[in-house]
mmCIF file of C-alpha atoms in Angstrom:
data_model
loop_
_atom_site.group_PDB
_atom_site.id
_atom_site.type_symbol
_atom_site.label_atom_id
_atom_site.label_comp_id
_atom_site.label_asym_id
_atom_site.label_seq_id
_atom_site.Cartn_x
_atom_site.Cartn_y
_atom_site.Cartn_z
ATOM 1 C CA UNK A 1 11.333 -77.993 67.067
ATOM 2 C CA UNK A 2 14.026 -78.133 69.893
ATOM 3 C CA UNK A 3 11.966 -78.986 73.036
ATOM 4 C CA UNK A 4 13.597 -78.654 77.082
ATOM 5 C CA UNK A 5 10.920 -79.725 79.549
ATOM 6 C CA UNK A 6 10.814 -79.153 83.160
ATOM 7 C CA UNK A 7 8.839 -80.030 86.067
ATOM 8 C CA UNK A 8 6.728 -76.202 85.867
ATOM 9 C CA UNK A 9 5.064 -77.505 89.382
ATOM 10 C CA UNK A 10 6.982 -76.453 92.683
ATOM 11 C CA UNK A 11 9.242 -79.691 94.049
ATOM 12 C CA UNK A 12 8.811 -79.023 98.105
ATOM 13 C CA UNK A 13 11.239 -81.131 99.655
ATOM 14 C CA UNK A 14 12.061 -81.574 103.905
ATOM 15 C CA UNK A 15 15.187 -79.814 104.855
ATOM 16 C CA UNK A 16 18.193 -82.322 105.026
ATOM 17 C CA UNK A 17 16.773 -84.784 102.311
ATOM 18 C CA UNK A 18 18.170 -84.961 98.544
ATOM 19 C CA UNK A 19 16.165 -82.953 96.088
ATOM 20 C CA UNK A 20 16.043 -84.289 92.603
ATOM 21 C CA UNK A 21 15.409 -82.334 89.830
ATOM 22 C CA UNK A 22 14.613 -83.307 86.306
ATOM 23 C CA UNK A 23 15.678 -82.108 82.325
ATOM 24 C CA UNK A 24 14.148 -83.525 79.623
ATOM 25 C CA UNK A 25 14.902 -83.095 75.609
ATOM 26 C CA UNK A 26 13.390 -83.410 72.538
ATOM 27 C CA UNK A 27 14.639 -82.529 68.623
ATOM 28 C CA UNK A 28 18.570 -81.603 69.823
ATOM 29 C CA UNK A 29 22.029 -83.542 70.916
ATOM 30 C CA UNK A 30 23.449 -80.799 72.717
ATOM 31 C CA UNK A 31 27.777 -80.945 72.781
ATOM 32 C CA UNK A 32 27.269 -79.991 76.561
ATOM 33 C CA UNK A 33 24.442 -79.328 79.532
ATOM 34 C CA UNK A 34 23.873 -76.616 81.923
ATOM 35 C CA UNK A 35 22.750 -75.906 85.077
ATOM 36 C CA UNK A 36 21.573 -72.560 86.373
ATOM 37 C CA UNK A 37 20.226 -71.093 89.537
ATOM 38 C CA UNK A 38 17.949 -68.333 89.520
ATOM 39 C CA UNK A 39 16.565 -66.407 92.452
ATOM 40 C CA UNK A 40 13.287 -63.661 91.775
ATOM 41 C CA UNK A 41 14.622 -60.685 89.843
ATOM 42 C CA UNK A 42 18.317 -61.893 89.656
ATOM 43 C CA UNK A 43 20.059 -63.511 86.683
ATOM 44 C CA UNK A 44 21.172 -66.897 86.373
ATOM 45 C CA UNK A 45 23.683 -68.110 88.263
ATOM 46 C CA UNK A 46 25.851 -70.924 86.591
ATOM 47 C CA UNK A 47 25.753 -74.535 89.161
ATOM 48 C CA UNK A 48 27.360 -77.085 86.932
ATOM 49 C CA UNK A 49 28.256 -78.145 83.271
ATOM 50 C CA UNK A 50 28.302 -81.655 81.693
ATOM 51 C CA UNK A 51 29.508 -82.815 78.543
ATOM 52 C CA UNK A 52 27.201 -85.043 75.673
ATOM 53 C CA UNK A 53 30.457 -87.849 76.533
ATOM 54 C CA UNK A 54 30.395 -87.264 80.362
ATOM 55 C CA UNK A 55 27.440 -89.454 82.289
ATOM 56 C CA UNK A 56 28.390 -87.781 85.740
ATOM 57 C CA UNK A 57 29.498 -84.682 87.522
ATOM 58 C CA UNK A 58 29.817 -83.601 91.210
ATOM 59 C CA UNK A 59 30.623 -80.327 92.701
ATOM 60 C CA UNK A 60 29.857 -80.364 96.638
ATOM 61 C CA UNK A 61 26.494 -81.496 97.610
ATOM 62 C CA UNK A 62 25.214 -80.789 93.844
ATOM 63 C CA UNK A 63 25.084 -83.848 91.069
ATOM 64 C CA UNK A 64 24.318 -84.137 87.357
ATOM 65 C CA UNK A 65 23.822 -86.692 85.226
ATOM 66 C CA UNK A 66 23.818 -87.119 81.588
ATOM 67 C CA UNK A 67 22.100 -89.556 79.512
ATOM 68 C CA UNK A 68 21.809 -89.053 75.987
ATOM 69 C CA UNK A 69 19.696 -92.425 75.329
ATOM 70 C CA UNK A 70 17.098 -91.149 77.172
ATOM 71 C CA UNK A 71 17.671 -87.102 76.380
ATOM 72 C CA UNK A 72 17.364 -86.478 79.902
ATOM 73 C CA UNK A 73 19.349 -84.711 82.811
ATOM 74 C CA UNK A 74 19.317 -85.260 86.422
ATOM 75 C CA UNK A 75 20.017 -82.817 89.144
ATOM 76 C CA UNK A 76 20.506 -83.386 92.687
ATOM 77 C CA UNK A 77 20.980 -81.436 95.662
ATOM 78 C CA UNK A 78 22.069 -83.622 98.809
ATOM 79 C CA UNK A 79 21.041 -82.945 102.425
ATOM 80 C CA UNK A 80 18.991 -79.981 101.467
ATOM 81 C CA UNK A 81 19.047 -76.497 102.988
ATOM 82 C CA UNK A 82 16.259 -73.676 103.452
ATOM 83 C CA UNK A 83 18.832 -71.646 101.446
ATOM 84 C CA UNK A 84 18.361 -74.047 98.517
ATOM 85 C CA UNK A 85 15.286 -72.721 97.521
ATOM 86 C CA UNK A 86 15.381 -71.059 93.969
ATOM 87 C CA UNK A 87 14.210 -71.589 90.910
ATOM 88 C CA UNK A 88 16.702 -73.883 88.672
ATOM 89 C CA UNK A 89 17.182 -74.179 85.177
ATOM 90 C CA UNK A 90 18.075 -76.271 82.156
ATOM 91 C CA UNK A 91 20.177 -75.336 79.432
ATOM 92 C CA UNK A 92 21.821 -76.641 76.156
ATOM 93 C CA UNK A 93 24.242 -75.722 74.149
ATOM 94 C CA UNK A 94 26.507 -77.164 71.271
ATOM 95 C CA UNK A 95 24.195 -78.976 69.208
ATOM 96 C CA UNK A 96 25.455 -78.366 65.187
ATOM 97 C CA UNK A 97 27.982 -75.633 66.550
ATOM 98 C CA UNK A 98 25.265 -72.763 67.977
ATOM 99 C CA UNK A 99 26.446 -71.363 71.001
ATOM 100 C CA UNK A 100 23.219 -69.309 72.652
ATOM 101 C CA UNK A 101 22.063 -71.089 75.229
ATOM 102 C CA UNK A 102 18.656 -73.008 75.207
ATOM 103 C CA UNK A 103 16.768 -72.816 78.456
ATOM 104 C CA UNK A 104 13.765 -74.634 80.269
ATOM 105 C CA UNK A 105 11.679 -73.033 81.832
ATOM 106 C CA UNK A 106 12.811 -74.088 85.309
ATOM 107 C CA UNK A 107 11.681 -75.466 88.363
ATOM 108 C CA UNK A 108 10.916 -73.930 91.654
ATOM 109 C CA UNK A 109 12.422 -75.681 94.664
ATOM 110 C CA UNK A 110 10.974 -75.105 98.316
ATOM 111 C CA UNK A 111 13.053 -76.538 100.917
ATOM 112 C CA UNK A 112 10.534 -76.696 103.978
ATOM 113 C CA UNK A 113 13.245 -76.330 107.421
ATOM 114 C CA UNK B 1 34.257 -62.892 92.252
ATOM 115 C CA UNK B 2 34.628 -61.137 88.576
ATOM 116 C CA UNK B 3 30.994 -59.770 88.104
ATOM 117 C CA UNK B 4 29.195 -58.796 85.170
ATOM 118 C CA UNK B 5 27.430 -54.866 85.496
ATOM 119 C CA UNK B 6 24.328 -54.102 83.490
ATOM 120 C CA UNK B 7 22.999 -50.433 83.721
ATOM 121 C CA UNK B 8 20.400 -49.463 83.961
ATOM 122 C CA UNK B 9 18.727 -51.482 86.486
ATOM 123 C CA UNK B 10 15.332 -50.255 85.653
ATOM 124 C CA UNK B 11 14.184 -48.518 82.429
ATOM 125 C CA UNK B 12 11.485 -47.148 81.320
ATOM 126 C CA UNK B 13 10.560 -46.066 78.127
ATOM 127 C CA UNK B 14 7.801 -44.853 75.583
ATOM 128 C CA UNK B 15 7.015 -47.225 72.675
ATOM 129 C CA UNK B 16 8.662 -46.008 69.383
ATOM 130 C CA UNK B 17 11.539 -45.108 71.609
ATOM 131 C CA UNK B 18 14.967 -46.072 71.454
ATOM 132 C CA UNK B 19 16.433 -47.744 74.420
ATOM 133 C CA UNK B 20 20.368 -48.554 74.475
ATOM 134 C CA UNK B 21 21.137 -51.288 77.729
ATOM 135 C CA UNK B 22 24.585 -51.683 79.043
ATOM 136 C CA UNK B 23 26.895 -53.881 79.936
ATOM 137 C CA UNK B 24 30.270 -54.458 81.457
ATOM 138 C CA UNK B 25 31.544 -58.267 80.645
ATOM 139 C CA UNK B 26 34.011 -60.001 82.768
ATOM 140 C CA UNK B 27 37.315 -58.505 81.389
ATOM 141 C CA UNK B 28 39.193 -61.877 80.336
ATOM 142 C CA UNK B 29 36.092 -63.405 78.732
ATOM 143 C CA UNK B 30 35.924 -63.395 74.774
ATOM 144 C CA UNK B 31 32.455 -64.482 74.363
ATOM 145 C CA UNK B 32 29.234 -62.416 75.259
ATOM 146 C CA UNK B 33 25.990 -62.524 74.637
ATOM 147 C CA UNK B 34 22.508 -60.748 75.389
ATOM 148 C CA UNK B 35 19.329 -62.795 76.850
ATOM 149 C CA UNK B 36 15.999 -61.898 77.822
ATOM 150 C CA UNK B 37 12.957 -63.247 79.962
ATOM 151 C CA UNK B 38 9.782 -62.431 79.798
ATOM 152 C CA UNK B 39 7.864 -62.044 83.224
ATOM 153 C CA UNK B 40 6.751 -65.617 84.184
ATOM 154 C CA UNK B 41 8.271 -66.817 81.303
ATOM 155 C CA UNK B 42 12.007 -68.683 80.299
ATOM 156 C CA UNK B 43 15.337 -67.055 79.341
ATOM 157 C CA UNK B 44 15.270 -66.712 75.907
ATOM 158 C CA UNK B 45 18.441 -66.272 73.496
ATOM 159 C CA UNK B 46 19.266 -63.251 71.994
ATOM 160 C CA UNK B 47 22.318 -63.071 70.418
ATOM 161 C CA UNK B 48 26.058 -64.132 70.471
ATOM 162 C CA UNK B 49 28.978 -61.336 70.107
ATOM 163 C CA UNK B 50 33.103 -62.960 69.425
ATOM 164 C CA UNK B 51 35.965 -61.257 67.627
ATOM 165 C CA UNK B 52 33.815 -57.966 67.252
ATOM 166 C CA UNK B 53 31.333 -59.597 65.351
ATOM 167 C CA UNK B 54 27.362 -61.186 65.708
ATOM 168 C CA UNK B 55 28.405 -65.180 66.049
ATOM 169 C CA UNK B 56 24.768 -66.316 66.014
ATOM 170 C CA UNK B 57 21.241 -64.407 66.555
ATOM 171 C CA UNK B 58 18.186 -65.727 67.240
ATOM 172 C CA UNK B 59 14.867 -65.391 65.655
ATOM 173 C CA UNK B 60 14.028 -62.967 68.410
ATOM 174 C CA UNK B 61 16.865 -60.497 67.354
ATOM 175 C CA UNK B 62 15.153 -58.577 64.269
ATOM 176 C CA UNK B 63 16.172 -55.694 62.730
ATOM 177 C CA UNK B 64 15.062 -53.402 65.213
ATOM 178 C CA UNK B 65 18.058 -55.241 67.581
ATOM 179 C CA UNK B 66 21.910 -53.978 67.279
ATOM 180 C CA UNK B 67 24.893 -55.001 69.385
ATOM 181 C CA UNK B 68 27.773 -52.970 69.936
ATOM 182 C CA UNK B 69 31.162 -53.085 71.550
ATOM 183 C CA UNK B 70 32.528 -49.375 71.457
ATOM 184 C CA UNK B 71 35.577 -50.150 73.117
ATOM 185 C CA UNK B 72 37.425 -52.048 75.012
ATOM 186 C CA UNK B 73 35.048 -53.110 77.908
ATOM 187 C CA UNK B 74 31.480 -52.087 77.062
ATOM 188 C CA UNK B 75 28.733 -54.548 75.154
ATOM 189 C CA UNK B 76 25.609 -52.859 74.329
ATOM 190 C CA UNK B 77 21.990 -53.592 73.632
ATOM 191 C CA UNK B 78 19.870 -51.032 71.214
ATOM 192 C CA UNK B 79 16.487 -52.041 70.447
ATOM 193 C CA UNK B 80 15.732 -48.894 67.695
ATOM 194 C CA UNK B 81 11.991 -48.605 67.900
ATOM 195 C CA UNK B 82 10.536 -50.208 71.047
ATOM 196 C CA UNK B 83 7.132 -51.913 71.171
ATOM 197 C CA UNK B 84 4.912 -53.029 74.123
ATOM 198 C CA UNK B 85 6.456 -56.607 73.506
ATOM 199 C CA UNK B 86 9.353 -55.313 74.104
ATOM 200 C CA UNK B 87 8.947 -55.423 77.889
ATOM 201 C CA UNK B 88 10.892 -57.660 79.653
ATOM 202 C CA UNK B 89 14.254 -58.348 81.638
ATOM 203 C CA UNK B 90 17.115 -58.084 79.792
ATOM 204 C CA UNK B 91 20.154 -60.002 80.719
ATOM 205 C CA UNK B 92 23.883 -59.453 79.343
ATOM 206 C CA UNK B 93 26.378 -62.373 79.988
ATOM 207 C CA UNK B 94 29.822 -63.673 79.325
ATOM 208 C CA UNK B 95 31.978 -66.277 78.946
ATOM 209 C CA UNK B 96 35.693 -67.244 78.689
ATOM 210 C CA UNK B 97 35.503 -69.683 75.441
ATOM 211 C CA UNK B 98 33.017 -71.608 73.583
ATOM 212 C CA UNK B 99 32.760 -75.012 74.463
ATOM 213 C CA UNK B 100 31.790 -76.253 77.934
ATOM 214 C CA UNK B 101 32.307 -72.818 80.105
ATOM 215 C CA UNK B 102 29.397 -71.976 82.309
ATOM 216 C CA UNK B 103 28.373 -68.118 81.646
ATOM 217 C CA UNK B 104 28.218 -65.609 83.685
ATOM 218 C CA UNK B 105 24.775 -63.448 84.045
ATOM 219 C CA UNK B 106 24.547 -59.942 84.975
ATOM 220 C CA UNK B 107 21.962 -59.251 87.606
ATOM 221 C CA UNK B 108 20.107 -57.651 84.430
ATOM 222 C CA UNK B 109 17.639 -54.834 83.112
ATOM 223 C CA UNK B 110 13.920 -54.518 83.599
ATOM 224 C CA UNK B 111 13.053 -52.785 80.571
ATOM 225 C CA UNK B 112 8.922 -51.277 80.752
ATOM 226 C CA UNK B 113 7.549 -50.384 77.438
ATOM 227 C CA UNK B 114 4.356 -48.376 77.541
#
């Protein structure tokens, strides 16, 4: 079965560093990847999407990478802020034409000021 | 910012109830769809809504789950008979196409079963 993994520990990182987060896969080729923020008791908010044909993708301080070799997903989140702190999450979509959304479970990021 | 609006924000309800959960999608999007999470646990598909019709459902979305959209701006959620399970936060979302568009969450529904 389609398997997203992770890291379920907390990822404390110093304020000002780069936090890097990783997505791993198992049993899918998603069309595209998603990244989502999600605070305690809010939805997700949408950070970033890249495509199965697309091995980068930069928006501000935030950067994705794609490699379908190795099923796995990179996110990064330069010179790191107290603010940064959330919970972030995984998500594919597109493999054999299915649209929901297939989420990790997350992980929590503390940025320590 | 376009926003998606889910009412209620909190709802309680006896089991064997009927519960209908609301939403208002972002006006130009086509797609929508319904999510939940579990407390503690990850967002979970529910279904897919396009053209006035289910697109895709999830294993999750039994017969006791409808969709709805009554008119021109309103998506709803009925779960027909709710059980304890049931419990969880519900989260409506939309999104302007298929195919590489990021979705946008509403801020969602805590739905308590007991």
């Amino acid at each position: 079965s389609q398997k997203i993994e992770q890291n379920s520990e907390a990822l404390n990182i110093q304020e000002g560093k780069t936090a890097t987060l990783t997505c791993n896969y198992t049993n899918y080729s998603p069309a595209y990847l998603q990244w989502y923020r999600q605070d305690p008791g809010r939805g997700p908010v949408f950070l970033l999407l890249i495509r199965e044909n697309e091995k980068e993708k930069r928006k501000e301080r935030l950067k994705v990478t794609f490699d379908t070799t190795l099923k796995q997903s990179l996110f990064h989140i330069t010179a790191s802020q107290p603010a940064d702190s959330a919970t972030y999450l995984c998500a594919l979509a597109g493999g054999g034409g299915a649209d929901g959304l297939t989420f990790g479970k997350g992980t929590h990021l503390i940025i320590q000021p | 910012e376009p926003e998606v609006t889910q009412t209620p924000s909190h709802q309680v309800t006896q089991m064997g109830q009927e519960v209908i959960l609301r939403c208002v999608p972002i006006s130009n999007h086509l797609y929508f769809y319904w999510y939940r999470q579990i407390l503690g646990q990850k967002v979970e598909f529910l279904v897919s809504f396009y053209n006035n019709e289910i697109s895709e459902k999830s294993e999750i979305f039994d017969d006791q789950f409808s969709v709805e959209r009554p008119d021109g701006s309103n998506f709803t959620l009925k779960i027909r008979s709710t059980k304890l399970e049931d419990s969880a936060m519900y989260f409506c979302a939309s999104s302007e196409a298929w195919g590489g568009y990021g979705y946008t969450f509403g801020s969602g529904t805590r739905l308590t079963v007991v």
